[in-house]
Short mmCIF file of C-alpha atoms in Angstrom, two decimals:
data_model
loop_
_atom_site.label_atom_id
_atom_site.label_comp_id
_atom_site.label_asym_id
_atom_site.label_seq_id
_atom_site.Cartn_x
_atom_site.Cartn_y
_atom_site.Cartn_z
CA ASP A 1 14.03 -6.15 -46.05
CA PHE A 2 16.01 -3.09 -47.64
CA SER A 3 16.08 0.42 -46.44
CA MET A 4 16.90 3.30 -49.07
CA ALA A 5 16.44 7.91 -49.20
CA ILE A 6 13.79 9.12 -51.82
CA PRO A 7 14.03 12.17 -53.61
CA ALA A 8 12.07 14.76 -51.60
CA GLY A 9 8.48 14.80 -52.11
CA TRP A 10 8.13 11.67 -53.81
CA GLU A 11 6.61 8.60 -51.58
CA ALA A 12 6.65 4.98 -51.50
CA ALA A 13 3.27 2.77 -51.53
CA ALA A 14 2.58 -0.78 -50.88
CA VAL A 15 1.10 -2.80 -54.01
CA PRO A 16 -0.57 -5.82 -52.57
CA LYS A 17 -1.87 -6.95 -55.57
CA ASN A 18 1.79 -8.28 -56.94
CA LYS A 19 3.64 -7.67 -53.89
CA SER A 20 5.72 -4.51 -54.75
CA ILE A 21 6.55 -0.96 -54.03
CA ASN A 22 5.61 1.76 -56.01
CA ILE A 23 7.75 4.72 -55.58
CA PHE A 24 6.16 8.10 -57.23
CA ASP A 25 6.32 11.54 -57.20
CA PRO A 26 2.90 12.88 -56.40
CA SER A 27 3.95 16.64 -58.31
CA ALA A 28 4.42 14.10 -61.87
CA SER A 29 1.54 14.28 -64.64
CA GLY A 30 -0.93 11.13 -63.70
CA THR A 31 -4.11 11.17 -60.76
CA LYS A 32 -2.69 7.86 -59.54
CA PRO A 33 -0.06 6.58 -57.62
CA LEU A 34 1.17 4.17 -60.64
CA GLU A 35 0.55 6.53 -63.22
CA GLN A 36 2.72 8.83 -61.30
CA SER A 37 5.56 5.97 -60.84
CA GLN A 38 8.98 6.59 -60.77
CA VAL A 39 10.70 3.69 -59.39
CA PHE A 40 9.18 0.17 -59.22
CA VAL A 41 10.07 -2.54 -57.05
CA ARG A 42 9.37 -6.27 -57.04
CA TYR A 43 11.06 -9.24 -56.18
CA PHE A 44 11.80 -13.36 -56.76
CA THR A 45 13.77 -15.76 -54.78
CA ALA A 46 15.80 -18.37 -57.26
CA ARG A 47 19.02 -19.52 -57.14
CA THR A 48 20.26 -17.61 -59.88
CA PHE A 49 19.48 -13.58 -61.63
CA LEU A 50 16.51 -14.37 -64.34
CA THR A 51 14.60 -12.98 -66.56
CA LEU A 52 11.17 -13.42 -67.52
CA SER A 53 10.19 -15.02 -70.96
CA SER A 54 8.08 -12.33 -71.48
CA VAL A 55 10.68 -9.79 -71.95
CA LYS A 56 13.82 -9.13 -74.65
CA VAL A 57 17.18 -8.58 -73.06
CA LEU A 58 18.40 -5.53 -74.87
CA VAL A 59 21.25 -4.83 -73.19
CA ARG A 60 22.94 -7.09 -69.80
CA ARG A 61 25.39 -5.91 -67.71
CA GLU A 62 26.72 -7.06 -64.38
CA LEU A 63 27.81 -4.77 -61.40
CA THR A 64 27.77 -4.52 -57.60
CA VAL A 65 24.71 -2.44 -55.56
CA ALA A 66 25.11 -1.95 -52.07
CA GLY A 67 28.43 -4.45 -52.08
CA ARG A 68 25.79 -7.32 -53.37
CA PRO A 69 25.97 -8.83 -57.21
CA ALA A 70 23.94 -6.92 -59.70
CA VAL A 71 22.94 -7.01 -63.25
CA GLU A 72 21.64 -3.91 -65.29
CA TYR A 73 19.38 -4.31 -67.85
CA LEU A 74 18.05 -2.89 -71.22
CA ILE A 75 14.55 -4.57 -71.21
CA GLU A 76 11.24 -4.70 -73.73
CA LYS A 77 8.23 -6.43 -72.91
CA LYS A 78 7.92 -9.05 -76.22
CA LYS A 79 5.09 -8.12 -78.59
CA GLY A 80 2.20 -10.68 -78.17
CA TYR A 81 2.10 -10.57 -74.02
CA PRO A 82 -0.30 -9.14 -71.70
CA ASN A 83 0.32 -5.65 -70.10
CA PHE A 84 1.55 -6.60 -66.87
CA PRO A 85 -1.28 -6.26 -64.58
CA ASN A 86 -1.28 -3.61 -61.44
CA GLN A 87 2.46 -1.98 -62.89
CA PRO A 88 2.63 1.30 -64.24
CA PHE A 89 2.16 2.00 -67.84
CA TRP A 90 6.21 2.00 -68.58
CA ARG A 91 6.68 -1.38 -67.29
CA ASN A 92 5.37 -2.51 -70.93
CA GLY A 93 7.80 -0.87 -73.09
CA GLN A 94 11.67 -0.64 -73.35
CA HIS A 95 13.10 0.74 -69.80
CA THR A 96 15.74 -0.23 -67.53
CA VAL A 97 15.79 -2.74 -64.48
CA ILE A 98 18.25 -3.75 -62.00
CA ASP A 99 18.03 -6.96 -60.23
CA ILE A 100 20.33 -6.85 -56.95
CA ARG A 101 21.07 -10.67 -55.09
CA ALA A 102 20.23 -9.88 -51.23
CA THR A 103 22.18 -13.12 -49.79
CA ASP A 104 24.79 -15.27 -51.27
CA ALA A 105 22.96 -18.42 -49.68
CA PRO A 106 22.13 -20.66 -52.69
CA GLU A 107 18.32 -19.98 -53.01
CA SER A 108 18.21 -16.07 -52.43
CA VAL A 109 16.15 -13.22 -52.67
CA PHE A 110 16.19 -10.64 -55.83
CA TYR A 111 15.13 -7.47 -55.62
CA VAL A 112 13.98 -5.68 -59.40
CA PHE A 113 14.43 -1.99 -59.42
CA ALA A 114 12.58 -0.50 -62.37
CA LYS A 115 13.37 2.58 -63.17
CA ARG A 116 10.41 4.85 -65.67
CA PRO A 117 12.42 5.76 -69.11
CA ASP A 118 12.23 9.41 -68.82
CA LEU A 119 13.58 9.01 -65.09
CA PRO A 120 17.05 10.38 -65.01
CA TYR A 121 19.49 7.65 -64.67
CA GLY A 122 21.48 9.88 -62.24
CA ILE A 123 18.48 10.21 -59.71
CA PHE A 124 17.81 6.62 -60.15
CA ILE A 125 21.57 5.18 -59.18
CA ALA A 126 21.44 7.96 -56.76
CA MET A 127 18.32 6.28 -54.84
CA LEU A 128 20.41 3.20 -55.10
CA GLU A 129 23.45 4.14 -53.36
CA THR A 130 21.64 4.82 -50.40
CA LEU A 131 20.17 1.26 -50.71
CA ILE A 132 21.09 -1.17 -47.51
CA ILE A 133 20.65 -4.23 -47.64
CA PRO A 134 20.44 -6.09 -43.64
CA PRO A 135 22.69 -9.11 -43.09
CA PRO A 136 20.33 -12.26 -42.63
CA ALA A 137 19.28 -13.41 -39.20
CA PRO A 138 21.81 -15.70 -38.10
CA ALA A 139 20.27 -19.19 -37.96
CA ARG A 140 19.66 -20.38 -34.64
#
């Protein structure tokens, strides 16, 4: 449950096979939205920030995004692991990911925003600066 602005002309589409959102530039090279992907959004539920065992963390930096705790990673998929299914090709190489903790509850959703390597960092951060994560609904 979040909202954010994306650059003019870009589109967002659900990827139901892995419960993701693909933010893509239809004018980019490629014929399919996953080939034109600029930012790929996933999520997980956990107690703390996590990384997959199939990726190597090259750099880890804590920060705040949308008033929420976040961690920026420079990661790459380890050799010997299969490519990630139903995701952009660039997710299988070195790229930047920012994980954002959505709530302060012990068990929280974490949003994962992955940046295509050749997307300028400033555009990625400008998008995240518009991110709104609404507070959880009060318990009844």
